XYZ file of C-alpha atoms in Angstrom:
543
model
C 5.146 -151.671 61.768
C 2.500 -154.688 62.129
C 3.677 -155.665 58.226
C 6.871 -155.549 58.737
C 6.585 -157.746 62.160
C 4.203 -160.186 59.793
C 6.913 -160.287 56.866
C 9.271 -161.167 59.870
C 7.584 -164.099 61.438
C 7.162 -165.350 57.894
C 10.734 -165.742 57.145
C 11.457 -167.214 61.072
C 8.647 -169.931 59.940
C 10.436 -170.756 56.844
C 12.679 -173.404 58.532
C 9.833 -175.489 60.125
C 8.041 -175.554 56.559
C 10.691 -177.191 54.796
C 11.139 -179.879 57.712
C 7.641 -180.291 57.358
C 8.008 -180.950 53.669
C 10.621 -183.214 54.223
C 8.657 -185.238 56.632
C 5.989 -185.867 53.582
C 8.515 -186.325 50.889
C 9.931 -189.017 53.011
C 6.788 -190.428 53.743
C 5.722 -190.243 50.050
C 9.372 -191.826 49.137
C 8.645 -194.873 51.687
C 5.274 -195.386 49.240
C 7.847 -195.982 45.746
C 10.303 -198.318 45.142
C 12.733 -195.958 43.673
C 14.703 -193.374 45.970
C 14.409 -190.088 45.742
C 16.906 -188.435 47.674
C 19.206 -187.288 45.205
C 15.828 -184.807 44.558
C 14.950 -184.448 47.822
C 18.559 -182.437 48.285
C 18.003 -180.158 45.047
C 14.910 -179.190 47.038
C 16.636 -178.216 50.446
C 19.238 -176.317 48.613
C 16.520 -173.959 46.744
C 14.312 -173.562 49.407
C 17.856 -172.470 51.891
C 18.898 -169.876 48.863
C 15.409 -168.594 48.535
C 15.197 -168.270 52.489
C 18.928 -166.297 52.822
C 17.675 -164.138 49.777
C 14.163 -163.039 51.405
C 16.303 -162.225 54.751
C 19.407 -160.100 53.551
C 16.620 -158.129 50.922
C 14.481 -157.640 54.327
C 17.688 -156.281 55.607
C 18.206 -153.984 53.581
C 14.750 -152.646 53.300
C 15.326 -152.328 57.482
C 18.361 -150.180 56.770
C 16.996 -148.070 54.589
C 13.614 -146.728 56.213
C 16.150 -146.347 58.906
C 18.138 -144.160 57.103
C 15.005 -142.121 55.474
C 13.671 -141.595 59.544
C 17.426 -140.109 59.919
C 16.986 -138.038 56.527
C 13.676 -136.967 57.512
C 14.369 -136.106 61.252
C 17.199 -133.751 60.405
C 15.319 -131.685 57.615
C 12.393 -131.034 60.047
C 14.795 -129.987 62.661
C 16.542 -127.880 60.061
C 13.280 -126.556 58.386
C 12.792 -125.579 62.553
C 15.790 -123.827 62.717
C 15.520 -121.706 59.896
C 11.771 -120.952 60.880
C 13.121 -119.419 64.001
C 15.798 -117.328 62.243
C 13.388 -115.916 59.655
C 11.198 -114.699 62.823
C 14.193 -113.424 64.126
C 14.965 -111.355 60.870
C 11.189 -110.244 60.908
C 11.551 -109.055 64.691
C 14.782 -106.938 64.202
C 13.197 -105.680 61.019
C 10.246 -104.191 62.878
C 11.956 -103.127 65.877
C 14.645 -101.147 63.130
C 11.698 -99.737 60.803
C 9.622 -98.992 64.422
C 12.762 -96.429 65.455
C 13.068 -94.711 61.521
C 9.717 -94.027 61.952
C 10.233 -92.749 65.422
C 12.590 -90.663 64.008
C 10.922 -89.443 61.332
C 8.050 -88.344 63.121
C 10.579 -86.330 65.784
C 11.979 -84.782 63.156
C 9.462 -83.859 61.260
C 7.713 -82.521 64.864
C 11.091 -80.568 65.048
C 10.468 -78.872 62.102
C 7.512 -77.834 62.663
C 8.060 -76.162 65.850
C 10.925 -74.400 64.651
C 8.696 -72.963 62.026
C 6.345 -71.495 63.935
C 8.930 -70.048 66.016
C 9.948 -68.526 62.613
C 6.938 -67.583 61.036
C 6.030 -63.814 62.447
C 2.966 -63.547 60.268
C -0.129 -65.576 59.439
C -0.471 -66.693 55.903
C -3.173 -66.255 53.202
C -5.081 -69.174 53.158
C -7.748 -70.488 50.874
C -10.225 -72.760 52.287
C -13.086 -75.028 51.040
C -15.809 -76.088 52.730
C -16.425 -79.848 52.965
C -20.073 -80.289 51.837
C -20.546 -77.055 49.214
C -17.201 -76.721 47.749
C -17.210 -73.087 47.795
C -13.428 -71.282 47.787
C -12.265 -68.039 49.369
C -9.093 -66.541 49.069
C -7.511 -64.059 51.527
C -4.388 -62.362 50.075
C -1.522 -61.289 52.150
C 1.162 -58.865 51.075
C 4.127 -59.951 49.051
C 6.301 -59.403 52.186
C 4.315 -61.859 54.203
C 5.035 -64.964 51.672
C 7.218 -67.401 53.402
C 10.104 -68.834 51.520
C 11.305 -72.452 51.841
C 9.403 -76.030 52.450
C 8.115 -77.924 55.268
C 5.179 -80.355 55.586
C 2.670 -77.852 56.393
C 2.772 -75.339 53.328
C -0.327 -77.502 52.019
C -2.493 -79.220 53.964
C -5.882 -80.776 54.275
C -7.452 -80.771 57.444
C -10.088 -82.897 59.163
C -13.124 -81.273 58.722
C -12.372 -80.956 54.961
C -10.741 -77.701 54.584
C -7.946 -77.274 52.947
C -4.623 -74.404 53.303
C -2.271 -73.116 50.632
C 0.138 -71.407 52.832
C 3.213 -70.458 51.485
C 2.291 -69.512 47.830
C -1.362 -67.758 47.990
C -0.871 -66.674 44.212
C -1.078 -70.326 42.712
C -4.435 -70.906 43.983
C -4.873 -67.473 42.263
C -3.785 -68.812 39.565
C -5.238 -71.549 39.580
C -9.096 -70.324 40.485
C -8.162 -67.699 36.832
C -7.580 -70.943 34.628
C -4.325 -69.117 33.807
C -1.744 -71.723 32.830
C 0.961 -69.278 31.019
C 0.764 -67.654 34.292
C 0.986 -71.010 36.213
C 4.214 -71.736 34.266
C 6.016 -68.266 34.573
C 5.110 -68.518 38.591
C 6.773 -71.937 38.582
C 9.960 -70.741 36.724
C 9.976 -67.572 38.840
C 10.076 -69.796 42.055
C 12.156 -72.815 40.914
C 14.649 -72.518 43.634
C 11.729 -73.621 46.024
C 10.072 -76.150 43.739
C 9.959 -78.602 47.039
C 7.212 -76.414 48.166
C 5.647 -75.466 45.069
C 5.281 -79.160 44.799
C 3.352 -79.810 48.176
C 1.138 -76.829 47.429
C 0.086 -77.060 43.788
C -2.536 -80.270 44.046
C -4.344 -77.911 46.690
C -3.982 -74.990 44.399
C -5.225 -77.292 41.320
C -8.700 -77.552 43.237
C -9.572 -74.232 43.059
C -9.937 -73.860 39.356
C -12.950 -74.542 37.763
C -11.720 -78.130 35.993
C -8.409 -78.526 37.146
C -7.864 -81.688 34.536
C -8.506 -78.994 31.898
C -5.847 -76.353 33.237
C -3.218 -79.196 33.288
C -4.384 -80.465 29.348
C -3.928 -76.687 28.964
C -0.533 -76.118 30.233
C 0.612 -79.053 27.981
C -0.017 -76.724 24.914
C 3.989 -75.085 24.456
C 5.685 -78.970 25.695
C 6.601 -78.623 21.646
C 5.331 -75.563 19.969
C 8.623 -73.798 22.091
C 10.938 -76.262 20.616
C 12.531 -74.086 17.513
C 14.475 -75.562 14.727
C 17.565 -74.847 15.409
C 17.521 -75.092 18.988
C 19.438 -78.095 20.724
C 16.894 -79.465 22.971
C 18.934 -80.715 25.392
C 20.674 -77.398 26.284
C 17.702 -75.201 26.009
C 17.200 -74.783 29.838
C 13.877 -72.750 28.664
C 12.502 -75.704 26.822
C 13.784 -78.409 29.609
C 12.195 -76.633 32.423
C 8.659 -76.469 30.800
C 8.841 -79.627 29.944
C 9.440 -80.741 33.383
C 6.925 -78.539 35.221
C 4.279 -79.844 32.465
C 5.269 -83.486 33.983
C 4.922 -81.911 37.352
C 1.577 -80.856 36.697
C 0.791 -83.846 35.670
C 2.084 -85.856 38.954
C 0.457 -83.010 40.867
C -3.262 -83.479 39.192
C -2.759 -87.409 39.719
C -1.899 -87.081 43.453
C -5.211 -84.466 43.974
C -7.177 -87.864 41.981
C -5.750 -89.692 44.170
C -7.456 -88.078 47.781
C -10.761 -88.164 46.060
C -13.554 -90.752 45.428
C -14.352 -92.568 42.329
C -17.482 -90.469 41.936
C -15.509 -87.295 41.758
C -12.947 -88.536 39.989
C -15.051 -89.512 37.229
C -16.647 -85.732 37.532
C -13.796 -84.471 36.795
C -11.499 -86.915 34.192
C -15.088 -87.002 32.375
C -14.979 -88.556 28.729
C -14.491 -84.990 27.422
C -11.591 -84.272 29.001
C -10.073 -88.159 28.340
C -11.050 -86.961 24.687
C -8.961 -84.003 24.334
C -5.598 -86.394 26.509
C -6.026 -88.380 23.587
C -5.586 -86.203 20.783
C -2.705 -84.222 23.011
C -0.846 -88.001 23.184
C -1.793 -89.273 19.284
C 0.332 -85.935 18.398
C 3.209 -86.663 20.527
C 3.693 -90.143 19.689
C 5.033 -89.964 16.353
C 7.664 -87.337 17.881
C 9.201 -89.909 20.252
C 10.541 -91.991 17.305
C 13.316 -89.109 16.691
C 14.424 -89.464 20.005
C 18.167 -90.362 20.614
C 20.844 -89.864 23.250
C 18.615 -89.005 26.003
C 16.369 -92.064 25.178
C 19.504 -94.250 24.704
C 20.258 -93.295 28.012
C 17.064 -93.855 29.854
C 16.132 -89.613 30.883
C 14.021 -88.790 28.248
C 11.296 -85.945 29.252
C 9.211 -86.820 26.210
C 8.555 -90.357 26.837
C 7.906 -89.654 30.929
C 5.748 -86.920 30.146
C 3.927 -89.233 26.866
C 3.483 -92.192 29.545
C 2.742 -89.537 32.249
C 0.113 -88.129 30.396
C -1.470 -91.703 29.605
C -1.547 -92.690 33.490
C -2.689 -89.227 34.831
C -5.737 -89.178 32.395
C -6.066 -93.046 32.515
C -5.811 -93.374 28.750
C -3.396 -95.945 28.428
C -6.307 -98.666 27.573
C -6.368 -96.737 23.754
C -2.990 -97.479 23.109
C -0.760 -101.019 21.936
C 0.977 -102.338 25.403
C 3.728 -103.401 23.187
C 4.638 -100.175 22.176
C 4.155 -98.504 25.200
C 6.482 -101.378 26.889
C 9.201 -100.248 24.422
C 9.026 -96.748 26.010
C 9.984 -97.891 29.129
C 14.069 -97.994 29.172
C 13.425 -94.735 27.669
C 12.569 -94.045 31.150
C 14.411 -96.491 32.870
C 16.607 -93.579 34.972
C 13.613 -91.562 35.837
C 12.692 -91.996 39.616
C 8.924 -92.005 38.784
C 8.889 -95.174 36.468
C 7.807 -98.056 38.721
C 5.036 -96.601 39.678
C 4.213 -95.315 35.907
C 4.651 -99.045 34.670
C 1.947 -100.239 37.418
C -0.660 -97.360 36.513
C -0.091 -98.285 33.231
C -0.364 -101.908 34.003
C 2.704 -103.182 32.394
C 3.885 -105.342 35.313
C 3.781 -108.274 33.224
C 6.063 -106.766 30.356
C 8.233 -106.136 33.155
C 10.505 -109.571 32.457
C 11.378 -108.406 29.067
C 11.967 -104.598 29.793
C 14.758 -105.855 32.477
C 16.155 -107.930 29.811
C 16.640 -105.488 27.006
C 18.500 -103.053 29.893
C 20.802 -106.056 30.702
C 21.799 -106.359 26.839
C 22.249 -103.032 26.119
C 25.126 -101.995 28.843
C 22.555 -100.423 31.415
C 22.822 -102.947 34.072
C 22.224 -100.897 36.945
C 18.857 -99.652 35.690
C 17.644 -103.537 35.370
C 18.819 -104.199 38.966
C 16.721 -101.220 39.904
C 13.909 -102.759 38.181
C 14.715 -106.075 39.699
C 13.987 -104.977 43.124
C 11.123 -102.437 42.169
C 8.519 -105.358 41.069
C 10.429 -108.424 42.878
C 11.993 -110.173 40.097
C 15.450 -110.345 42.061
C 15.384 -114.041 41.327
C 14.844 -114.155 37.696
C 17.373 -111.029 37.557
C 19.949 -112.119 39.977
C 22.020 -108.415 40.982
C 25.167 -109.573 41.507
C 26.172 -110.992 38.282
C 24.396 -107.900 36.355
C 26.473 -105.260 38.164
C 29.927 -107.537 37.751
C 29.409 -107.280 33.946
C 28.479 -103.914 34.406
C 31.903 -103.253 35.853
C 33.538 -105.271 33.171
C 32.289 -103.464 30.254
C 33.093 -100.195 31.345
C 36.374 -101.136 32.526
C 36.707 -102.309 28.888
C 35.108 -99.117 27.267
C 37.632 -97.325 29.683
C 40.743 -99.292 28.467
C 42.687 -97.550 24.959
C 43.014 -99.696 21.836
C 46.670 -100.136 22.649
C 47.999 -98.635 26.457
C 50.944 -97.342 25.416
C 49.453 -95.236 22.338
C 47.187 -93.011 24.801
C 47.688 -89.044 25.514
C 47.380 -87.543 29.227
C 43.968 -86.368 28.622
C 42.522 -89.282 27.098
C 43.885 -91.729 29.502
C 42.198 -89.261 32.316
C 38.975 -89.509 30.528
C 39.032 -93.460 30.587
C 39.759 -93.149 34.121
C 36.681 -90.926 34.970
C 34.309 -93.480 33.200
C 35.653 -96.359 35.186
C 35.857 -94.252 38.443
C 32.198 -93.449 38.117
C 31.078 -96.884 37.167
C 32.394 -98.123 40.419
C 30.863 -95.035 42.344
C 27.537 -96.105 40.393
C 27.900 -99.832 41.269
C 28.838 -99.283 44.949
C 25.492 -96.656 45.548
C 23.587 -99.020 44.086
C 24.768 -102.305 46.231
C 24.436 -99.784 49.369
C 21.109 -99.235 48.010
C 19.871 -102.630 48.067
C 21.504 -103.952 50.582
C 23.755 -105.934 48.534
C 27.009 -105.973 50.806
C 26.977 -109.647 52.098
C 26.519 -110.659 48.489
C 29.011 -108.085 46.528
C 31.393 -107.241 49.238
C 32.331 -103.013 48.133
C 36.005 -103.323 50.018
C 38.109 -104.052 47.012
C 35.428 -101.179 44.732
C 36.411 -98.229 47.545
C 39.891 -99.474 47.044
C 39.805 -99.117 43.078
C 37.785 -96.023 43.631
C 40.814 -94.337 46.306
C 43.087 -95.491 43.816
C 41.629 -94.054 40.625
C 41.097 -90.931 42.299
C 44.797 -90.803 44.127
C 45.650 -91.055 40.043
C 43.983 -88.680 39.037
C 44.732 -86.259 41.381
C 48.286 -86.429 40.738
C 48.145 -86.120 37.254
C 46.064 -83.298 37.526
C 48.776 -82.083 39.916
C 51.626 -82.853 37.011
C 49.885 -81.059 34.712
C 49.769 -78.010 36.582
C 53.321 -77.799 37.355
C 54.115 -78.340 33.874
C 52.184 -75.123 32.211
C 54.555 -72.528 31.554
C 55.233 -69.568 33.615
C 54.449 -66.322 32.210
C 58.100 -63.720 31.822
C 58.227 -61.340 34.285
C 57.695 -57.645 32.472
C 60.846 -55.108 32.081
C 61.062 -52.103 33.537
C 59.957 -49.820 31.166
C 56.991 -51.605 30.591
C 57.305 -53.956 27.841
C 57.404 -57.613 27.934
C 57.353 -60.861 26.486
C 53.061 -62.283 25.533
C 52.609 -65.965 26.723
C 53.634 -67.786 23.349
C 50.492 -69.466 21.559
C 50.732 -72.990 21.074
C 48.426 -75.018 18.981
C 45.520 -76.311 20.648
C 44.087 -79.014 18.298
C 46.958 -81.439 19.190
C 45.849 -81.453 22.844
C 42.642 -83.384 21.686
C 42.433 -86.370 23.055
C 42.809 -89.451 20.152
C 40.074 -91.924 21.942
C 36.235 -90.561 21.633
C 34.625 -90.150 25.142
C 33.629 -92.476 27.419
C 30.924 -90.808 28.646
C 29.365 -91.176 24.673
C 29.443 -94.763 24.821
C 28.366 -95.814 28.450
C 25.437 -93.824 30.449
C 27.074 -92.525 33.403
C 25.464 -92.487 37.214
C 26.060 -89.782 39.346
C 27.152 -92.072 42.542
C 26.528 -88.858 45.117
C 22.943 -89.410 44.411
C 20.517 -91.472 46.096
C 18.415 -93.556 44.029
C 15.359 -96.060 45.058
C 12.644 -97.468 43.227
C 9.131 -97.900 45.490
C 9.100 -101.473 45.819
C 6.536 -103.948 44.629
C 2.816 -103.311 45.045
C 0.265 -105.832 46.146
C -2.226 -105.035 43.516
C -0.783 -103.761 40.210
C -3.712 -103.710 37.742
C -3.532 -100.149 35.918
C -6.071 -97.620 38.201
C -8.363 -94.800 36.176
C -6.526 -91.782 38.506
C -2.987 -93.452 37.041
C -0.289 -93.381 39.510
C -2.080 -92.630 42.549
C 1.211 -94.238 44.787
C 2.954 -90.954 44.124
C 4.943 -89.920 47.374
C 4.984 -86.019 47.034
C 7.550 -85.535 49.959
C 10.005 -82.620 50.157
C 13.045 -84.475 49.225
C 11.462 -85.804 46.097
C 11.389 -81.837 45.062
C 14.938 -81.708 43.152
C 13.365 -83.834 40.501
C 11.907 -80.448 39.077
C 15.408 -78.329 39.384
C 16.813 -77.058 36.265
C 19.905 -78.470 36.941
C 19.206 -81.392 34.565
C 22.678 -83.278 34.678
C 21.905 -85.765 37.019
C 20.795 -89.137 35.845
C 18.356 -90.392 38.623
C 15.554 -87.770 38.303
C 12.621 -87.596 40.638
């Protein structure tokens, strides 16, 4: 402000300098015999132009620091405003996750209680004590094993004991180093593999070297697999495969309650050893997978990069390779926290790219919002395309040209591509962003179709002659069944299809996502996560 005040008086003084000039140009003219006042005027005029050229550029400099205080005033107050709102968002955000969790724990306090209404018996419990290690097992009689799951079947308490209530025989199991018996009791009870699941990394810790029970129930994942089998129907084959991966999980969550001291007890290099030579003979196998790779559920690769993270192996193989594996995986519930104990976060980028360019948008949004890449990967455009090419993979060649059934099976792929877009904007929160309205519409109206063609079709089968009275009658006439075959090939063979009725979220984005030696310790083993290990396998997001 003092410069600009100086600059000012400057140009004010600029006046009495010239006159002061003049004064000695006159008095040096009075000195000469020739007149200079024809020069004298040539001066005034440049010294007047340079004066009116110094004030209107001052000017303008005034005018514009004014104009940056104005620019610069409103930004703070706006920076002030949205400040405020963002503390606002954080306050309503607590206050809403403060009552889930209220509610959570009054449920799960509900549940309790009404199971100890329930329970008429004490179960057989196996306990170890805190400082020797020592197990006992009291059995109970078949009748007194309770069915079902709740949050106590398998517990650890304070002073370092810990229960397995429901299932006794798996730490049975378990303390034998039987793992052909560990599987069979698994398939036996696979209708309550939501408590099996909360039970079983108890159970693991009373055999003698749990890490070698799991290696050794990994021994039939292909030796079961017969030549002219179809793998993906054998329900045999698929549910070893996935209690192997449960195993697996189930041996990483024990490593995960236990200190680096044991942990290196009991993953010693041995037992890395013998992971290794399990996962150098499975790798070659994964290059004949196909459809079930293609569409991001394959049990080989999850149980290949499972078997890496549990035994913390992944260090001995390429990252680039095992990066490739991921959209293998892409649909499996379990693959965020796989890529972090394998420490590919930072192939992450690329993975999500490949997805986007190969029709599986909905598993890169998932991705997206898993390891906080949401702007690099914006969701909104990546689900619109989405939409678009199955709405074009559900469109015939030429309109006119298609047959009942195949214009019902183009339908269905573009009624659950909108059920699969709309879960997932509902799952991220997307709504303000991708509004679902005109979706539910398309979806009511897609469905209203395809109800009343199914309706027209039924009407139009023919009704069956009514018999004569003395007993003979007319057979239903046989008509040739080839030409009902729809002309276009399946839509469900040339997009992946999501289930929309299921819920699917990745965990989000760690703090700290360097690869661990226990692999993925951030395993949630809660009871809804227990359908993952059903052998109803045609679902697409897998626990």
């Amino acid at each position: 402000m003092d410069d600009k005040q100086s600059v000012a008086t400057l140009i004010d003084s600029t006046t009495s300098k010239i006159q002061q000039l003049q004064k000695a140009f006159a008095e040096l003219e009075s000195h000469r015999a020739v007149t200079l006042n024809l020069k004298w005027k040539e001066l005034e005029e440049h010294f007047h132009g340079l004066e009116k050229s110094l004030k209107r550029r001052f000017h303008e400099l005034e005018d514009q620091e004014k104009e940056f205080e104005t620019k610069t005033r409103k930004s703070r107050e706006m920076l002030k405003r949205r400040e405020a709102a963002v503390v606002a968002k954080e306050q309503a955000s607590l206050v809403r996750l403060q009552e889930k969790r209220d509610a959570a724990v009054f449920s799960i306090t509900n549940a309790l209680e009404k199971h100890r209404k329930v329970s008429s018996e004490e179960p057989a419990e196996v306990s170890c004590d805190g400082d020797s290690g020592e197990l006992s097992v009291e059995e109970k009689p078949p009748d007194s094993v309770i069915s079902g799951s709740n949050l106590e079947d398998a517990k650890c308490s304070e002073n370092g004991n810990f229960e397995v209530k429901t299932y006794p025989q798996l730490a049975k199991l378990c303390e034998e180093m039987n793992s052909e018996g560990l599987h069979k009791f698994i398939s036996d009870n696979r209708k309550n593999l939501a408590a099996l699941k909360e039970e079983i990394p108890w159970a693991l810790k009373a055999a003698a070297s749990p890490a070698h029970l799991v290696l050794e129930s990994l021994k039939g994942f292909y030796l079961l697999e017969a030549p002219n089998v179809d793998r993906k129907k054998d329900s045999n084959l698929l549910g070893l495969r996935r209690t192997c991966i449960m195993l697996m999980e189930c041996l990483s969550f024990l490593l995960s309650n236990m200190d680096m001291v044991s942990v290196s007890a009991l993953i010693s290099e041995d037992i890395k050893e013998k992971a290794k030579l399990i996962a150098e003979e499975w790798k070659p196998k994964l290059d004949s997978l196909d459809l079930d790779a293609s569409n991001g559920n394959s049990l080989e690769a999850h149980a290949f990069l499972q078997l890496l993270a549990t035994f913390g192996i992944a260090s001995d193989f390429n990252e680039e390779e095992l990066s490739r594996l991921i959209p293998m995986v892409s649909r499996r519930r379990q693959t965020a926290d796989l890529c972090r104990s394998l420490g590919l976060s930072e192939k992450m980028p690329g993975v999500i790219e490949v997805l986007a360019n190969s029709g599986r948008q909905i598993d890169a949004v998932n991705l997206a919002f898993a390891f906080d890449l949401k702007a690099q990967f914006s969701p909104v455009p990546l689900l619109k395309a989405y939409l678009k090419e199955a709405k074009k993979a559900s469109s015939p060649v030429k309109p006119g040209n298609a047959s009942l059934s195949a214009q019902t099976e183009f339908n269905e792929g573009e009624l659950a591509a909108l059920k699969a877009v709309i879960k997932c904007i509902e799952d991220h929160n997307l709504e303000e962003q991708y509004p679902v309205d005109p979706l539910q519409k398309r979806v009511l109206q897609l469905e209203k179709a395809k109800a009343d063609k199914k309706g027209a079709t039924e009407a139009a089968k023919p009704q069956p002659k009514r018999p004569r009275a003395n007993g003979a009658g007319y057979g239903p006439r046989v008509t040739n069944v080839a030409a009902d075959k729809p002309f276009y090939s399946r839509v469900t063979d040339r997009l992946p299809q999501y289930v929309y009725d299921r819920s699917y979220v990745y965990p989000g984005p760690a703090e700290n996502h360097a690869p661990t030696l226990i692999g993925p310790a951030t395993y949630n083993f809660s009871p809804s996560h227990g359908n993952y290990f059903g052998y109803q396998y045609q679902v697409p997001y897998l626990h």
